[in-house]
Coordinates of C-alpha atoms and ligand atoms in Angstrom, one line a residue:
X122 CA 12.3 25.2 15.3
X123 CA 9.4 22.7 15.6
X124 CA 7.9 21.8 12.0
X125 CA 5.1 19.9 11.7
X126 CA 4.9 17.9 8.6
X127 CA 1.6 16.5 7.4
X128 CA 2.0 14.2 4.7
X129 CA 0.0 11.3 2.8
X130 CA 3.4 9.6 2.0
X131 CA 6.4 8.9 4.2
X132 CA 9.3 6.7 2.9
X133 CA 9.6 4.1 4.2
X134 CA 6.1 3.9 6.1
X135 CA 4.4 4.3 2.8
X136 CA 5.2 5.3 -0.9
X137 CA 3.7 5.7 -4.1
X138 CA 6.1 8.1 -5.8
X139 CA 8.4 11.3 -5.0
X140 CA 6.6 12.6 -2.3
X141 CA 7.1 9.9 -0.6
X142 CA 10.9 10.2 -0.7
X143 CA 11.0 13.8 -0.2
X144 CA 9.1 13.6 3.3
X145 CA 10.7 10.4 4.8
X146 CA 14.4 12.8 3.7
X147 CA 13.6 16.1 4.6
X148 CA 12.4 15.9 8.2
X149 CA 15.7 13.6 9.1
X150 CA 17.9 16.4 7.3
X151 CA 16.1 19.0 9.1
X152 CA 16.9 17.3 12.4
X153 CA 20.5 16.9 11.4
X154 CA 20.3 20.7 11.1
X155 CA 19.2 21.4 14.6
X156 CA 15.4 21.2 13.6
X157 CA 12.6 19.6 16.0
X158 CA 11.2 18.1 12.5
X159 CA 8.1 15.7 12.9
X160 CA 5.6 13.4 10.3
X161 CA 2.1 12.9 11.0
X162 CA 0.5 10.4 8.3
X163 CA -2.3 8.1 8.2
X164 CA -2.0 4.9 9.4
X165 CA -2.4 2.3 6.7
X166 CA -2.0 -1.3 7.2
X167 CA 1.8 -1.5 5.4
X168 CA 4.6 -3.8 6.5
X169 CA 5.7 -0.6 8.3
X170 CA 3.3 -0.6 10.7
X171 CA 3.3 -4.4 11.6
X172 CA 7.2 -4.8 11.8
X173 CA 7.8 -1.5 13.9
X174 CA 6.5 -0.7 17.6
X175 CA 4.4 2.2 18.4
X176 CA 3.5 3.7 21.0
X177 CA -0.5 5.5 22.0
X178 CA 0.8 9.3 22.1
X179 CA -3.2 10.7 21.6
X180 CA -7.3 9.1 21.4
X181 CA -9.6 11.8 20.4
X182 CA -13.3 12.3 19.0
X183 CA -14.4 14.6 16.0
X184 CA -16.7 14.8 13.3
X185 CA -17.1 15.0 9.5
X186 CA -20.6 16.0 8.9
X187 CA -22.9 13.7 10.2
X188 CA -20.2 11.2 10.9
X189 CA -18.6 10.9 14.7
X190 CA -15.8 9.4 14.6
X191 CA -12.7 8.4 17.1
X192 CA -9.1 9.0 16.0
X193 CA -6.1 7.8 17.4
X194 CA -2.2 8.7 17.4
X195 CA 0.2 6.3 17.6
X196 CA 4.4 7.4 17.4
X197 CA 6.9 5.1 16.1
X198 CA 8.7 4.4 19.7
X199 CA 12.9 4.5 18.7
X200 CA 12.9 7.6 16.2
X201 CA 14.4 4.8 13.8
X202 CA 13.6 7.2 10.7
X203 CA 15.7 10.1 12.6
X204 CA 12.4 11.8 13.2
X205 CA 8.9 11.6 15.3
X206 CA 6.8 10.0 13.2
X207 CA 3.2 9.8 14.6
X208 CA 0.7 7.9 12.8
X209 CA -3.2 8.7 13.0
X210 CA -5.8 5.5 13.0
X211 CA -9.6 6.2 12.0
X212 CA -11.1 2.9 12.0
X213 CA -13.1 2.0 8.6
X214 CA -11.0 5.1 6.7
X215 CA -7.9 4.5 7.3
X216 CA -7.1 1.1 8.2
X217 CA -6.2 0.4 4.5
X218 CA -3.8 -1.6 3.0
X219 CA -2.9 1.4 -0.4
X220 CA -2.7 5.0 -0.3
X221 CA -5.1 5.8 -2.5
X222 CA -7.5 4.8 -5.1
X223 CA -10.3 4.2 -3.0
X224 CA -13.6 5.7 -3.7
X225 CA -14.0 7.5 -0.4
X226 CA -10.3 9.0 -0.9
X227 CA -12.0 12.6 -0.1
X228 CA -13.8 11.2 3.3
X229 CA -10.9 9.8 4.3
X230 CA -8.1 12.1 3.6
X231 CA -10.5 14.9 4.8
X232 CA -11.3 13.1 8.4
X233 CA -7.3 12.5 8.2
X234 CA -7.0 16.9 8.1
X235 CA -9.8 17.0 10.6
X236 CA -7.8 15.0 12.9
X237 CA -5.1 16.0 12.5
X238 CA -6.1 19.8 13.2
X239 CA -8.0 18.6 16.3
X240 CA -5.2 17.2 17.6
X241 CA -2.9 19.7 17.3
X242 CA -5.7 22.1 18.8
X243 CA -5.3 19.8 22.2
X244 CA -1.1 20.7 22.2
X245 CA -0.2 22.6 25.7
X246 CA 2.1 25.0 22.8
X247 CA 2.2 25.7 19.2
X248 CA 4.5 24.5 16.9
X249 CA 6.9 26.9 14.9
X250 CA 5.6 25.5 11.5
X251 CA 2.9 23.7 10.1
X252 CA 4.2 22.2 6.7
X253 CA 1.5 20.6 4.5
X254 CA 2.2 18.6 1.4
X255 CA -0.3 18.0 -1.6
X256 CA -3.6 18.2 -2.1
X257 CA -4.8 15.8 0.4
X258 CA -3.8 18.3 3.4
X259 CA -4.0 21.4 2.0
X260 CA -7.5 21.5 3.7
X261 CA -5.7 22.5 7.1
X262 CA -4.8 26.1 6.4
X263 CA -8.2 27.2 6.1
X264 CA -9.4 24.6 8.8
X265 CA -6.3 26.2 11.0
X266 CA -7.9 29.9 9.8
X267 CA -11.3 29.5 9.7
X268 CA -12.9 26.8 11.5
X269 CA -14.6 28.0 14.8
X270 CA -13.4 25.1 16.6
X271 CA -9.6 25.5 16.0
X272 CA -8.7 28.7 14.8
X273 CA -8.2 30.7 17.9
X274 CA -6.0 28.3 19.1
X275 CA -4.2 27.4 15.4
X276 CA -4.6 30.8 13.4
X277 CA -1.5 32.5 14.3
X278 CA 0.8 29.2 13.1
X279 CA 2.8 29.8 9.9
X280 CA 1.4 27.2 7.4
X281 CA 3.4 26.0 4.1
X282 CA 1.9 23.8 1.3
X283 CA 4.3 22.4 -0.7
X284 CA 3.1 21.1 -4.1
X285 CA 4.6 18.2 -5.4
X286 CA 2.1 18.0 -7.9
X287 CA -0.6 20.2 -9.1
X288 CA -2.1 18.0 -11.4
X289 CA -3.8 16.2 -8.5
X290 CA -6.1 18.8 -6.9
X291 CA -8.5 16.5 -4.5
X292 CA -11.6 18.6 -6.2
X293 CA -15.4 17.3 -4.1
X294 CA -18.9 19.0 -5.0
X295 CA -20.2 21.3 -2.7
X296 CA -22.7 18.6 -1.4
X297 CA -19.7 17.8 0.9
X298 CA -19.1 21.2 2.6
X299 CA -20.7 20.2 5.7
X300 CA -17.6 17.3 6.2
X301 CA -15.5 20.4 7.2
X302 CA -15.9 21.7 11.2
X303 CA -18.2 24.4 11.1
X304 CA -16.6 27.5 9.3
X305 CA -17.8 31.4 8.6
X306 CA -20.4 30.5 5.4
X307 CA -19.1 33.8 3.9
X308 CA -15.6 32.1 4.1
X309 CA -16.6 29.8 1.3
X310 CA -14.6 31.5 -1.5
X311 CA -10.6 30.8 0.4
X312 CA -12.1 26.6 -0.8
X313 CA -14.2 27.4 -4.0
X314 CA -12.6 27.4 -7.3
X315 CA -14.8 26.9 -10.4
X316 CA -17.4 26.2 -8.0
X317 CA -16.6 22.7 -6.6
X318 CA -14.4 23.0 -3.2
X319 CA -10.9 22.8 -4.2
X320 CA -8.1 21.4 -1.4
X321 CA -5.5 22.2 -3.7
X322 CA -6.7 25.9 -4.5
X323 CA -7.8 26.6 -0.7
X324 CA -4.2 25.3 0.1
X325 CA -2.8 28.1 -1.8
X326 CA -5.1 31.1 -1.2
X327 CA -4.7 30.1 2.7
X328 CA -1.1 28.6 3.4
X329 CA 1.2 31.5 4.7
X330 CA 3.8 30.4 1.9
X331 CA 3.4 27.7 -0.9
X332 CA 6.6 26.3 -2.5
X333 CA 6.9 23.6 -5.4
X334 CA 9.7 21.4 -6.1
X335 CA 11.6 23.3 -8.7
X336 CA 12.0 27.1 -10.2
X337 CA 10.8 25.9 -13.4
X338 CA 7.7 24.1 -12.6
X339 CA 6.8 27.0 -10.5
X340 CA 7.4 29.3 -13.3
X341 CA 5.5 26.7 -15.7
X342 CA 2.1 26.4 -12.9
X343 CA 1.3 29.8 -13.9
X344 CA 0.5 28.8 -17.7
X345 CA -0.4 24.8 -16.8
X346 CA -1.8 23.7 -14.0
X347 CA -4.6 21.9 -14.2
X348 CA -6.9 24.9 -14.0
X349 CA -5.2 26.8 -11.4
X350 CA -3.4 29.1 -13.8
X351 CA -4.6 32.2 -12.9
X352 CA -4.6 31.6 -9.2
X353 CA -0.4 31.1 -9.2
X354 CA -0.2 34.2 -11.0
X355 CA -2.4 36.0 -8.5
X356 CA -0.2 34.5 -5.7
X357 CA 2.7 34.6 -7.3
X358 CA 3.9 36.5 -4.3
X359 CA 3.9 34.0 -1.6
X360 CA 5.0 31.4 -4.3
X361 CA 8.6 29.5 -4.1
X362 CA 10.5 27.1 -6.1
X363 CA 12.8 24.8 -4.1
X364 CA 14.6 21.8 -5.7
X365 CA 14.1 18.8 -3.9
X366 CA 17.4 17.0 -2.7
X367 CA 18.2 13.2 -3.0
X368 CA 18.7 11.2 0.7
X369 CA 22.5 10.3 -0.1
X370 CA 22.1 7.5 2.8
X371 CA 19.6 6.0 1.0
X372 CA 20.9 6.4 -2.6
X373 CA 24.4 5.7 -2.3
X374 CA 25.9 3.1 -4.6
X375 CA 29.0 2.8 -2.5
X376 CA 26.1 1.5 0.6
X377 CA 23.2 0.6 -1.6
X378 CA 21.7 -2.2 0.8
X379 CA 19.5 -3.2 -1.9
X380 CA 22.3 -3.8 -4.4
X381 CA 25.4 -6.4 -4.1
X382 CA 27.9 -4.8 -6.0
X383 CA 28.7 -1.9 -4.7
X384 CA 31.1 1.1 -6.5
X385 CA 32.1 5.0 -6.5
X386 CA 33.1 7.2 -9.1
X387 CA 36.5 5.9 -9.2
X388 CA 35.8 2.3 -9.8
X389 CA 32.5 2.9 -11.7
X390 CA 32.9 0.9 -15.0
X391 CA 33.5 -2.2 -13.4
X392 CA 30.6 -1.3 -10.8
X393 CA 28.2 -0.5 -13.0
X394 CA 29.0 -3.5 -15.8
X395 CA 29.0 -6.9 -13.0
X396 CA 25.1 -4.9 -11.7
X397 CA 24.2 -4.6 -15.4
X398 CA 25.2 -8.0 -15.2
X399 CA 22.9 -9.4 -12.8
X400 CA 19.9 -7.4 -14.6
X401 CA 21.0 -9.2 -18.0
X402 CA 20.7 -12.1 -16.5
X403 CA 17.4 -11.7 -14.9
X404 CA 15.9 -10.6 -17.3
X405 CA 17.7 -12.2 -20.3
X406 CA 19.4 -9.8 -22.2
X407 CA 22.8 -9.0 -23.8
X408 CA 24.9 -7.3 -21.3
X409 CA 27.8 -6.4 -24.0
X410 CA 25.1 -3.5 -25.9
X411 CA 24.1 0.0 -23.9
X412 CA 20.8 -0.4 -21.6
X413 CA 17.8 1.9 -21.7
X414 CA 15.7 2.1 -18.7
X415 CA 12.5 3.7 -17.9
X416 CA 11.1 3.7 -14.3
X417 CA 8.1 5.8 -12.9
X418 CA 4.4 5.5 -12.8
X419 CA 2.7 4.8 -16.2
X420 CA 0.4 7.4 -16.8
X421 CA 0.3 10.5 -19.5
X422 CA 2.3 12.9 -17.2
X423 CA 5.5 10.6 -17.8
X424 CA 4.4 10.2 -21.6
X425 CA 4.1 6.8 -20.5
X426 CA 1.4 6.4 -23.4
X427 CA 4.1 7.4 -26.1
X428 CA 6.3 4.2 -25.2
X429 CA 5.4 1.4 -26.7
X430 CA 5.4 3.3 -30.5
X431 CA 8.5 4.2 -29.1
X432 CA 9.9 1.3 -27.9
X433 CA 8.6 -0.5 -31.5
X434 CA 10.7 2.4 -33.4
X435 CA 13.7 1.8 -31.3
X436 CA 13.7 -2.3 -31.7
X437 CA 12.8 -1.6 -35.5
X438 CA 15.8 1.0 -36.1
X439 CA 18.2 -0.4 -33.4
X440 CA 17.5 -4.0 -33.4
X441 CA 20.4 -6.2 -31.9
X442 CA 22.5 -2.8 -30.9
X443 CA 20.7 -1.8 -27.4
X444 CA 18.1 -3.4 -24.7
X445 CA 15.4 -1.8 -23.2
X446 CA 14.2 -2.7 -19.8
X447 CA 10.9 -1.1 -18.7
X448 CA 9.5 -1.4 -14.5
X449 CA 6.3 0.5 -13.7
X450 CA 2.3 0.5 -13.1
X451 CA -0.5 2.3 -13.8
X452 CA -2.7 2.2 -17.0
X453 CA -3.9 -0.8 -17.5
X454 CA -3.7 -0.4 -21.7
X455 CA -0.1 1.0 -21.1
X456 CA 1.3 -2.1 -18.8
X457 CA -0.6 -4.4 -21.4
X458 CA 0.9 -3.0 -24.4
X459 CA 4.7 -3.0 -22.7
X460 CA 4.1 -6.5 -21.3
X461 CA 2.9 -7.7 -24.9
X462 CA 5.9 -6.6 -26.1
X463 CA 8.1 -8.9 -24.0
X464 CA 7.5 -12.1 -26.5
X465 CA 7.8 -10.0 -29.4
X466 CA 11.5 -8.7 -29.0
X467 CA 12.9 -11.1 -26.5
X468 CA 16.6 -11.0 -25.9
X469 CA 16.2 -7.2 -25.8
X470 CA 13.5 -5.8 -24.4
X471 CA 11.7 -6.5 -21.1
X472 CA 8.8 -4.8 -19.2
X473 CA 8.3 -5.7 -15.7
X474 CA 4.9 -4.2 -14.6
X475 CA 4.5 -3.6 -10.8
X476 CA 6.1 -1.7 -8.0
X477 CA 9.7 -3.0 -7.1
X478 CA 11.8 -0.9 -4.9
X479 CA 15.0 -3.2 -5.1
X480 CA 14.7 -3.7 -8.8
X481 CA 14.9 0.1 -9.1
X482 CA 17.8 0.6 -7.2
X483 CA 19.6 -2.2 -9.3
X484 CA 18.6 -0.8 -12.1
X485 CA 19.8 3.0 -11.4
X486 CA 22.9 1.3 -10.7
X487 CA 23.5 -1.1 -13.9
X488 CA 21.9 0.8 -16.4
X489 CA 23.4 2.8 -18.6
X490 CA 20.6 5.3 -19.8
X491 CA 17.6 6.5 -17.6
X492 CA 14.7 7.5 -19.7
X493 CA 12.4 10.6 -19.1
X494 CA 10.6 11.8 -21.9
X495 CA 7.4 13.2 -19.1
X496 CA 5.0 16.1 -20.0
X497 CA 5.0 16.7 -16.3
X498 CA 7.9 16.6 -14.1
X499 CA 7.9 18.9 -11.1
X500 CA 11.3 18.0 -9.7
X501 CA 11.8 14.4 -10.5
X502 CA 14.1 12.3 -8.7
X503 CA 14.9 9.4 -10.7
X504 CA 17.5 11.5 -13.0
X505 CA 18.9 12.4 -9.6
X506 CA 18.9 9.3 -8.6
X507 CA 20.3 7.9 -12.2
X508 CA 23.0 10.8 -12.0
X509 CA 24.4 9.7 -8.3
X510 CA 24.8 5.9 -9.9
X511 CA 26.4 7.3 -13.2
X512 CA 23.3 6.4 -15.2
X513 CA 23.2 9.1 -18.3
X514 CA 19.9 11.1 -17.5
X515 CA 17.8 11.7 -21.2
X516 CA 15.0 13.5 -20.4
X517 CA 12.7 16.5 -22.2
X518 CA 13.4 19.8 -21.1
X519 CA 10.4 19.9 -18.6
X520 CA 10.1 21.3 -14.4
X521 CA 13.1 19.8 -12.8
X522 CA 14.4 17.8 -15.1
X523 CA 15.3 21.2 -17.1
X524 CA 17.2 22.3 -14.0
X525 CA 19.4 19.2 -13.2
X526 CA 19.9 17.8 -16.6
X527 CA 22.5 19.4 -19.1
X528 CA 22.6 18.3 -22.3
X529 CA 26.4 16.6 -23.3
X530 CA 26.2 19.2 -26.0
X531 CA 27.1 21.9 -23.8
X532 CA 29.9 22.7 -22.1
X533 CA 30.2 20.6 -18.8
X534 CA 26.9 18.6 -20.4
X535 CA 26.5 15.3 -18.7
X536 CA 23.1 13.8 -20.2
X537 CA 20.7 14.1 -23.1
X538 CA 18.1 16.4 -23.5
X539 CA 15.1 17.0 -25.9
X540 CA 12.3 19.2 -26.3
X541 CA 8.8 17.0 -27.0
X542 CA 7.3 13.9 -25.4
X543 CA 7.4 12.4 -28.8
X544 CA 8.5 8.9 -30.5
X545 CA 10.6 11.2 -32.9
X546 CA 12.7 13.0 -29.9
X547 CA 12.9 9.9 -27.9
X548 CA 14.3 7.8 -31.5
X549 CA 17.0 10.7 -32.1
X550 CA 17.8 10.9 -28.1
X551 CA 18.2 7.2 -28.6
X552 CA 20.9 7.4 -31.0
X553 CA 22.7 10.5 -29.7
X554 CA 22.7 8.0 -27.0
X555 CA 24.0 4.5 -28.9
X556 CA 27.0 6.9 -30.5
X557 CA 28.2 8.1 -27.5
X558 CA 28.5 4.6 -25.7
X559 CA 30.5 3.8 -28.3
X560 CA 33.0 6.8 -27.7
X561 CA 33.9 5.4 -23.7
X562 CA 36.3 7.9 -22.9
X563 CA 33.3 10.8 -23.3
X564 CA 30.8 8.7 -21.6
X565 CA 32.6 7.5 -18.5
X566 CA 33.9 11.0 -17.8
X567 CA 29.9 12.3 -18.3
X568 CA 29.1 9.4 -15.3
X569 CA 32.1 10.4 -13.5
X570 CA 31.5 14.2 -13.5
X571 CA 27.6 13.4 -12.5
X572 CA 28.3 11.1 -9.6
X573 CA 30.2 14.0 -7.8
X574 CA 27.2 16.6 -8.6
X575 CA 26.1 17.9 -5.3
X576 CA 22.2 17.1 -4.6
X577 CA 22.3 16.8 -1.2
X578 CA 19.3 17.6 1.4
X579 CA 21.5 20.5 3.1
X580 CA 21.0 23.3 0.3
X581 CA 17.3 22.4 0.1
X582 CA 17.0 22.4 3.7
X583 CA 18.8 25.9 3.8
X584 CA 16.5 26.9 1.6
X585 CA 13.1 25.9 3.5
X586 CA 14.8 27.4 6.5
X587 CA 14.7 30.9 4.9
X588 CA 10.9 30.4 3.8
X589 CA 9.9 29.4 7.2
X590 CA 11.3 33.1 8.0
Ligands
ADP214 P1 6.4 10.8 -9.2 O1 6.4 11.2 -7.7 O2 5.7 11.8 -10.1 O3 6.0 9.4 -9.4 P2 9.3 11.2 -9.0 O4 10.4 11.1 -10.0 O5 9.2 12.4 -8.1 O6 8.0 10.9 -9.7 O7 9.5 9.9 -8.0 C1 9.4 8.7 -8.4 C2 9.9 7.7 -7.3 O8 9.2 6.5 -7.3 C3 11.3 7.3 -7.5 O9 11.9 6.9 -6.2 C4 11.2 6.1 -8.4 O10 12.4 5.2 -8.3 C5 10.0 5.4 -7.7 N1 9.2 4.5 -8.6 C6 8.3 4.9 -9.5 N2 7.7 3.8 -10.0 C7 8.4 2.7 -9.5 C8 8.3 1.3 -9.6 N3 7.4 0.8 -10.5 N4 9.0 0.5 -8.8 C9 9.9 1.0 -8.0 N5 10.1 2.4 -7.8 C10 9.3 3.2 -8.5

């Protein structure tokens, strides 16, 4: 089967969070499985780009509104990432060093769909699948469908949106209905909801299927999404929940290539103590008392905002008997507040605010508790993650983390689990926590048991397999 995937993220081309991971692992695993599995993403100026060679598959014109402009397709020439990966340039959109967080995000991820649709309109054959991901493609079902220059060619092509998250919706005013190729005006309610044009919502009244990355967050999009609420139960029909799987070449801590001391299951306690080791050391603290982590994007969705009250509970209850090392970006007031901490309970706490893909990894693999306390978590793949390295996953019962996390108060349970993104569930996770390190016997049989848990791609490729029908 061909499948297209059209993707804003890509590990490693370019990531900002899980998407990211998901779409540079599932093409390669579809391959692996006999697949013809390929990644078209906008061509941003990352290290990527400069230290790989390409090669000029497709130039092309086309418009957005008033605005001609001229695309081109470049593909990474040795299918290095086990994949085709084609990259698409639009000069003054694209050519940019981030993602996102521009102020012309909707020009350019919707001259990105528009290219990308007029491309594939200019393919001698049809691909099996056309696989969309997030809001800022989910523009090119109904452009597939409806848009009189593409859709005889493209209409018959099974499309799939898969949401990674539906907070994020890629909403524009109706001003800017004239950026997409000319379309049947009584069309307009398959991109209307609650009368701006909605990606996200066009994605999933028009995409043959729509999957997210986990039962429960599926189950949860039809009583909080964002707005969208009613329009999952009205589809709830063509709606799947499929949990994402980890890329075990990439997360391995037996082949780590960003860590130095490498283990498995079987020689995990001195593996995990000489990496804790080397983070104690960076970062100054005591590598004899049990180490809370927390990795991820700081925004509200993780109950990012909630840490430092609960970090200041933790230091005032637990003072001298854990450390707390933080690594992540976003609000500004949150990083401030974390980083100000840093003076204030040195020895024991750290917060290193930025993007740092090593640090993670050595930090998955030395720590000894992963924090999760999100409001949101579709899948989530840092438990995973934390899980594969025998990090004990504590996490609220939220999306995905409810349906890979079980509590060590149940039988086979293997992390910690509570039900609000609260400093009062966070301080009493804490000590469930600080009482079981003590107890080593439990707690290296919990990292044991989770290091051999299964998350692998295949099951989760399996399972897209009998969604693309
Ligand atoms: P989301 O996509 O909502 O941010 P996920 O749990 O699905 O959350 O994926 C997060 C991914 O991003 C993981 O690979 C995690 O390790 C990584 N990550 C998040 N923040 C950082 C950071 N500051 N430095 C390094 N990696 C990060």
């Amino acid at each position: 089967m061909e499948i297209i995937h059209i993707t804003a993220e890509c590990y490693p081309v370019a990531k900002a969070g899980g998407l990211g991971d998901v779409v540079g692992a599932l093409p390669k695993y579809q391959c692996k499985a006999g697949h013809l599995a390929k990644v078209i993403m906008p061509m941003y100026r990352t290290k990527f780009l400069y230290n790989n060679n390409f090669t000029v598959d497709a130039k092309g014109t086309a418009s957005m509104g008033n605005l001609t402009f001229e695309y081109t397709i470049i593909k990474e020439a040795t299918n290095k990432l086990g994949f085709d990966l084609y990259l698409v340039d639009i000069n003054g959109l694209l050519d940019r060093e981030k993602i996102y967080g521009y102020n012309d995000d909707s020009e350019r991820f919707t001259a990105f769909q528009i290219a990308v649709v007029d491309w594939l309109s200019k393919w001698q054959h049809n691909p099996n699948i056309v696989h969309c991901h997030d809001h800022h493609t989910a523009l090119i079902p109904f452009m597939m469908q409806n848009c009189f220059a593409y859709r005889d060619k493209l209409k018959t092509i099974p499309t799939i949106l898969t949401i990674h998250n539906a907070q994020y919706q890629g909403w524009m005013g109706w001003d800017k209905a004239n950026y997409i190729p000319a379309w049947d005006s009584w069309k307009q309610g398959l991109l209307d909801w609650k009368d701006t044009i909605n990606p996200l919502a066009s994605g999933i009244k028009c995409a043959w299927k729509v999957t997210t990355v986990s039962d429960s967050y599926m189950h949860e999009l039809r009583s909080n999404s964002n707005g969208l609420e009613k329009l999952f139960e009205y589809e709830r029909g063509k709606c799947y929940g499929i949990l994402n799987g980890i890329d075990n070449e990439v997360w391995n801590p037996k082949t780590d290539t960003y860590i130095t001391n490498h283990f498995t299951y079987k020689s995990l306690v001195k593996g995990k103590q000489k990496n804790k080791e080397q983070i104690c050391e960076q970062f100054g603290l005591n590598n004899e008392l049990p180490m809370f982590v927390f990795i991820g994007r700081l925004v509200g969705e993780k109950a990012a905002d909630v840490l430092p009250a609960a970090i200041a509970a933790i230091m005032h209850s637990f003072y001298g008997q854990c450390s707390v090392l933080i690594l992540g970006s976003g609000d500004p007031a949150i990083e401030w507040e974390l980083a100000s901490f840093n003076a204030r309970y040195q020895g024991y706490y750290y917060a290193d605010i930025g993007y740092n893909e090593a640090l993670s990894h050595l930090m998955y693999a030395g720590a000894d508790f992963l924090l999760m306390p999100s409001r949101v978590e579709p899948c989530g793949l840092n438990q995973m993650y934390a899980m594969r390295y025998g990090t004990v996953p504590m996490v609220r019962s939220t999306g995905g983390l409810q349906d890979t996390v079980k509590d060590m108060g149940e039988v086979d349970g293997f992390g910690i689990r509570f039900n609000h993104p609260t400093v009062e569930d966070i301080h009493y996770s804490v000590s469930r926590a600080i009482e079981v390190y003590q107890d080593k016997t439990h707690l290296n049989w919990m990292r044991k048991y989770m290091m051999q848990i299964d998350h692998s791609w295949e099951g989760t490729v399996a399972a897209y397999d009998s969604i693309y029908g």
